């Protein structure tokens, strides 16, 4: 239920008055009313392919890590596929910008970035998207308006505020989708940014991917308010609580949030409830949760299995879907071969790109 | 064709482990995601998941086996439907490791930039007397007229006209879209400014003082300075962080610190610390046009000082080039920012005693103009660094290291540093005066290196 709008003192310097149409809950209501996105079978197949690509890519990355071909930190997106695919499918590619933290492979694949150059970055090769100098956590594609790939927890949220400011400044009609996790949601700069985003009416969607654990700390052990979609209330930012394990629900919610932002009504905060099947990073034994908990999500809530079921109901056959899986496995194998067989960066690369200018 | 399952590396440093337990047996069907074994590393027991689907054909390493090297084949699997070509077994890690561990061939050093010098000022150019404050404001206004991507943001920069009045008049000319008052939220707005630069704008982020930029230093270093490198040159970040730096007057330890050495130690940043009006204007204009992130360190005590400034349509100076403020032959005093004024004062006093000192203003702290310093050292053979800042790990330390490494043969005396005392800056007037550098201390040091 919508709360009665509260009148507050007006001030000349304040944000545009919105007291009478304070929309804290209206987006959630609209989302519940609209329900899942009404996708065509073609669209569903496309989502299925994208989610499966992320899953198989990440499994392969895990395998290559195990073989020592990928080093350092490597955070896999397995289980969370519906979030990136559902949200980013609703964006205008080439206009809207996307920024995220270190668990970034899935967001890049969902934005159509070539798996070869992502995998080659993971293996630290010259052909990698950051020429082997960034690694898993630091990947970017300005061509796709994908702005990283940031290793400092929460930093991408303020940077995303800046990307949104850029859209507003240029009046290009674009928006920024800034992802962060339930852990990053406790960083102070997230709220500094929410304050300014609301104050300046920036075109930004704050996306909390709540996968239940900040590294090894369960949400309830680290957050006084575990309903993250409520955390914009203090800044008059409307929140949405979304099932992040259902790609069609995610897409449906995205449509509502994006329309709100594009109409110039300011930022939206979306909480996507999801789950990561693997550890926080490759070296995480994940002893903070039971195997049964993971297995239960896998068996009952898996986003890919869920969509597969729907596709079968829509008349697709097991063989159709198997053919997709086979093609994706081949695509991922190709990416892995490319990543393994590409040369390491030349020694001279050590000194390039430190600064742009010649001083 | 069988799929080989190899002993996985489960942490960045793991080389071997114990195969603690098999959770499958030969003939079991597995699908991707199933946990097939438990492996103990030095840190933890990890679960090993199947990636491919198929049937476990053979288990080659029994459970309980210790010291199993990463990359050892521990089991084989028959892939589901042999027509689905299984992945070609990747090269064993062992083959890869030596290449990674081998000492890299020393790469050729990056090419040196062409030496640059200040543009000639045409004969007959009128010299105006302008304060540093006005020079900085004019630099921003000119660049905002020239390029509509340039905007300024910070606390009190717009309606209040600047906490130190450096942005006076900019709101009137450019409006609130381009002169943005922020809340008191340094970490947040430094991030927004940096993000805006990544997205193609040219922000000038004003910190009321650099002391408050400590709240934002993560974005200056981790976001602004490193991203171009980490992105293989894709992500430009042409942002200027500017504001007053170092000690003001009687404001105590938390408001009185010189961050020059901190920022100058970071690859990927440009660090500029001008002294007079001409350099303030010419270098701020250059900083705003620069493709790299710039930390521009001003000094509150110098804002109100007047200096001559050439009246040119476009007064832009080269970044990375020191300036000889006073020529001399007996000793060199290297300084920057407010220290330059003290060095010039010291040089006058020394002249009265028959010592002809050369004064160099570094102007840019990163990249440092070593050539100008070493050339002067080769001429005078004696050098003192005067720095309004702490002595430990300072710009002075760096200059001394450069003189030792690259100018040793020219030294007739040890290089001395004249820095602030190694204490937090006290409030009491007498103690504050004792803690900060002054011309007399520079005079003594120069006499010492001249053995006089």
XYZ file of N, CA, C and O in Angstrom, chain B residues 298-381:
336
model
N 47.118 23.651 -5.108
C 47.262 25.101 -4.936
C 47.679 25.379 -3.501
O 47.877 24.459 -2.718
N 47.829 26.648 -3.151
C 48.195 26.980 -1.776
C 47.418 28.197 -1.319
O 47.470 29.253 -1.957
N 46.697 28.024 -0.231
C 45.815 29.089 0.243
C 46.574 30.381 0.523
O 46.076 31.474 0.255
N 47.786 30.267 1.069
C 48.537 31.463 1.449
C 49.025 32.238 0.228
O 49.407 33.401 0.335
N 49.017 31.594 -0.925
C 49.518 32.238 -2.141
C 48.364 32.820 -2.981
O 48.588 33.664 -3.844
N 47.124 32.385 -2.712
C 45.976 32.832 -3.522
C 45.946 34.354 -3.710
O 45.640 34.865 -4.775
N 46.241 35.082 -2.644
C 46.089 36.539 -2.692
C 47.320 37.280 -3.179
O 47.298 38.512 -3.305
N 48.396 36.560 -3.460
C 49.621 37.241 -3.907
C 49.503 37.633 -5.377
O 48.938 36.894 -6.184
N 50.059 38.796 -5.725
C 50.003 39.277 -7.108
C 51.327 39.036 -7.818
O 52.399 39.174 -7.214
N 51.209 38.664 -9.071
C 52.397 38.442 -9.916
C 52.101 38.948 -11.313
O 50.940 39.119 -11.687
N 53.151 39.113 -12.073
C 52.965 39.510 -13.468
C 52.508 38.318 -14.299
O 52.970 37.200 -14.111
N 51.606 38.610 -15.212
C 51.054 37.547 -16.053
C 50.930 38.108 -17.465
O 50.334 39.167 -17.662
N 51.513 37.419 -18.451
C 51.410 37.938 -19.811
C 49.966 37.920 -20.299
O 49.269 36.919 -20.131
N 49.532 38.998 -20.880
C 48.158 39.061 -21.403
C 48.148 38.456 -22.803
O 48.397 39.135 -23.792
N 47.878 37.168 -22.838
C 47.844 36.444 -24.115
C 46.457 35.827 -24.281
O 45.763 35.574 -23.293
N 46.066 35.587 -25.534
C 44.751 34.987 -25.774
C 44.678 33.576 -25.194
O 43.641 33.145 -24.715
N 45.791 32.869 -25.267
C 45.769 31.473 -24.839
C 47.104 31.127 -24.189
O 48.029 30.678 -24.852
N 47.170 31.364 -22.886
C 48.417 31.169 -22.147
C 48.444 29.746 -21.563
O 47.892 29.485 -20.501
N 49.049 28.832 -22.295
C 49.113 27.427 -21.867
C 50.580 27.034 -21.720
O 51.392 27.325 -22.593
N 50.916 26.385 -20.613
C 52.309 26.011 -20.356
C 52.488 24.495 -20.388
O 51.526 23.752 -20.160
N 53.696 24.038 -20.657
C 53.913 22.582 -20.744
C 53.909 21.902 -19.372
O 54.529 22.400 -18.435
N 53.229 20.783 -19.296
C 53.262 19.950 -18.084
C 54.583 19.180 -18.079
O 55.058 18.751 -19.123
N 55.174 19.028 -16.908
C 56.381 18.210 -16.812
C 57.668 18.986 -17.026
O 58.725 18.400 -17.277
N 57.571 20.303 -16.942
C 58.754 21.127 -17.215
C 58.989 22.080 -16.047
O 58.112 22.870 -15.695
N 60.177 21.993 -15.445
C 60.525 22.906 -14.351
C 60.875 24.282 -14.915
O 61.029 24.450 -16.128
N 60.967 25.264 -14.035
C 61.248 26.632 -14.485
C 62.399 27.186 -13.641
O 62.383 27.066 -12.409
N 63.358 27.768 -14.303
C 64.443 28.410 -13.563
C 63.965 29.814 -13.200
O 63.757 30.660 -14.060
N 63.757 30.033 -11.915
C 63.179 31.294 -11.444
C 64.256 32.359 -11.286
O 63.987 33.548 -11.339
N 65.478 31.906 -11.015
C 66.579 32.835 -10.803
C 67.832 32.087 -11.191
O 68.046 30.966 -10.727
N 68.624 32.669 -12.036
C 69.855 31.992 -12.430
C 70.959 32.287 -11.432
O 71.007 33.369 -10.853
N 71.817 31.310 -11.224
C 72.925 31.493 -10.295
C 73.995 30.466 -10.574
O 73.755 29.508 -11.310
N 75.173 30.620 -9.990
C 76.262 29.703 -10.333
C 76.840 28.937 -9.147
O 77.545 27.952 -9.318
N 76.527 29.375 -7.909
C 77.193 28.774 -6.749
C 76.464 27.575 -6.141
O 77.097 26.669 -5.607
N 75.146 27.610 -6.144
C 74.364 26.507 -5.547
C 72.961 26.540 -6.139
O 72.513 27.583 -6.603
N 72.303 25.378 -6.105
C 70.941 25.287 -6.644
C 69.954 25.053 -5.505
O 70.204 24.195 -4.644
N 68.864 25.816 -5.501
C 67.772 25.544 -4.552
C 66.583 25.048 -5.385
O 66.093 25.759 -6.256
N 66.156 23.809 -5.113
C 64.997 23.244 -5.828
C 63.791 23.331 -4.898
O 63.885 22.967 -3.720
N 62.685 23.834 -5.417
C 61.486 23.925 -4.593
C 60.241 23.846 -5.469
O 60.342 23.639 -6.686
N 59.071 23.997 -4.856
C 57.802 24.067 -5.593
C 56.784 24.722 -4.683
O 56.971 24.815 -3.465
N 55.717 25.178 -5.280
C 54.613 25.818 -4.557
C 55.135 26.948 -3.661
O 56.036 27.688 -4.051
N 54.609 27.055 -2.448
C 54.944 28.201 -1.589
C 56.427 28.253 -1.255
O 56.983 29.329 -1.002
N 57.097 27.115 -1.319
C 58.533 27.061 -1.037
C 59.350 27.913 -1.998
O 60.445 28.387 -1.647
N 58.828 28.115 -3.212
C 59.572 28.894 -4.217
C 59.763 30.332 -3.735
O 60.847 30.913 -3.876
N 58.720 30.898 -3.132
C 58.821 32.262 -2.607
C 59.904 32.347 -1.545
O 60.700 33.290 -1.518
N 59.960 31.346 -0.684
C 60.968 31.324 0.382
C 62.356 31.118 -0.207
O 63.338 31.709 0.261
N 62.453 30.302 -1.245
C 63.751 30.054 -1.889
C 64.271 31.339 -2.546
O 65.472 31.645 -2.468
N 63.367 32.097 -3.164
C 63.782 33.354 -3.804
C 64.239 34.370 -2.751
O 65.220 35.080 -2.934
N 63.503 34.368 -1.627
C 63.872 35.258 -0.525
C 65.257 34.879 0.005
O 66.117 35.741 0.247
N 65.476 33.572 0.140
C 66.774 33.085 0.620
C 67.883 33.465 -0.359
O 68.984 33.878 0.052
N 67.585 33.356 -1.661
C 68.597 33.674 -2.676
C 69.016 35.139 -2.579
O 70.203 35.472 -2.741
N 68.041 36.015 -2.287
C 68.381 37.442 -2.118
C 69.322 37.631 -0.937
O 70.312 38.353 -1.018
N 69.007 36.971 0.172
C 69.854 37.082 1.367
C 71.248 36.525 1.095
O 72.254 37.088 1.528
N 71.286 35.415 0.347
C 72.587 34.798 0.043
C 73.422 35.701 -0.854
O 74.642 35.777 -0.713
N 72.738 36.388 -1.764
C 73.452 37.289 -2.677
C 74.181 38.362 -1.881
O 75.320 38.729 -2.202
N 73.534 38.818 -0.800
C 74.168 39.844 0.056
C 75.440 39.304 0.685
O 76.333 40.059 1.030
N 75.485 37.972 0.841
C 76.681 37.368 1.446
C 77.622 36.813 0.379
O 78.514 36.034 0.688
N 77.365 37.163 -0.864
C 78.269 36.766 -1.936
C 78.051 35.375 -2.491
O 78.912 34.846 -3.202
N 76.896 34.760 -2.179
C 76.597 33.427 -2.753
C 75.508 33.598 -3.806
O 74.437 34.126 -3.518
N 75.811 33.153 -5.013
C 74.904 33.341 -6.153
C 74.088 32.050 -6.350
O 74.588 31.078 -6.920
N 72.871 32.035 -5.831
C 72.059 30.795 -5.861
C 71.123 30.775 -7.061
O 70.537 31.782 -7.442
N 70.982 29.570 -7.638
C 70.001 29.348 -8.706
C 68.746 28.760 -8.053
O 68.848 27.902 -7.180
N 67.563 29.249 -8.478
C 66.321 28.732 -7.890
C 65.497 28.053 -8.980
O 65.192 28.653 -10.014
N 65.159 26.790 -8.728
C 64.341 26.027 -9.683
C 62.973 25.754 -9.075
O 62.873 25.259 -7.948
N 61.935 26.088 -9.817
C 60.561 25.726 -9.422
C 60.179 24.482 -10.222
O 60.074 24.522 -11.451
N 59.946 23.378 -9.535
C 59.619 22.127 -10.237
C 58.302 22.240 -11.009
O 58.115 21.610 -12.038
N 57.353 22.964 -10.479
C 56.013 23.186 -11.063
C 55.202 21.895 -11.211
O 54.070 21.825 -10.762
N 55.752 20.886 -11.888
C 55.093 19.579 -11.995
C 55.863 18.597 -11.115
O 57.082 18.499 -11.224
N 55.146 17.875 -10.249
C 55.795 16.902 -9.363
C 55.817 15.507 -9.976
O 56.596 14.663 -9.592
N 54.873 15.257 -10.893
C 54.885 14.002 -11.641
C 54.316 14.280 -13.012
O 53.171 14.738 -13.085
N 55.021 14.036 -14.108
C 56.408 13.555 -14.141
C 57.374 14.676 -13.743
O 57.160 15.830 -14.096
N 58.415 14.287 -13.047
C 59.401 15.227 -12.521
C 60.433 15.564 -13.607
O 60.916 14.671 -14.281
N 60.754 16.843 -13.732
C 61.720 17.287 -14.746
C 63.146 17.111 -14.211
O 63.784 18.046 -13.740
N 63.627 15.877 -14.318
C 64.959 15.554 -13.795
C 66.051 16.308 -14.548
O 67.055 16.718 -13.969
N 65.831 16.460 -15.859
C 66.866 17.056 -16.698
C 67.251 18.445 -16.206
O 68.428 18.770 -16.089
N 66.236 19.267 -15.920
C 66.518 20.638 -15.489
C 67.279 20.642 -14.164
O 68.216 21.430 -13.964
N 66.892 19.752 -13.249
C 67.566 19.682 -11.945
C 69.025 19.246 -12.128
O 69.954 19.851 -11.588
N 69.221 18.192 -12.927
C 70.580 17.652 -13.092
C 71.483 18.615 -13.852
O 72.686 18.697 -13.584
N 70.883 19.342 -14.792
C 71.666 20.320 -15.556
C 72.154 21.429 -14.633
O 73.317 21.856 -14.698
N 71.281 21.856 -13.739
C 71.658 22.899 -12.795
C 72.715 22.381 -11.825
O 73.687 23.080 -11.507
N 72.541 21.126 -11.381
C 73.528 20.531 -10.474
C 74.896 20.457 -11.151
O 75.935 20.740 -10.534
N 74.904 20.116 -12.439
C 76.170 20.022 -13.171
C 76.866 21.386 -13.221
O 78.088 21.474 -13.293
N 76.061 22.433 -13.167
C 76.620 23.794 -13.215
C 77.105 24.253 -11.838
O 78.209 24.766 -11.696
N 76.269 24.051 -10.797
C 76.592 24.605 -9.473
C 77.293 23.600 -8.558
O 77.938 24.000 -7.586
N 77.082 22.324 -8.802
C 77.668 21.227 -8.015
C 77.186 21.153 -6.565
O 77.713 20.388 -5.763
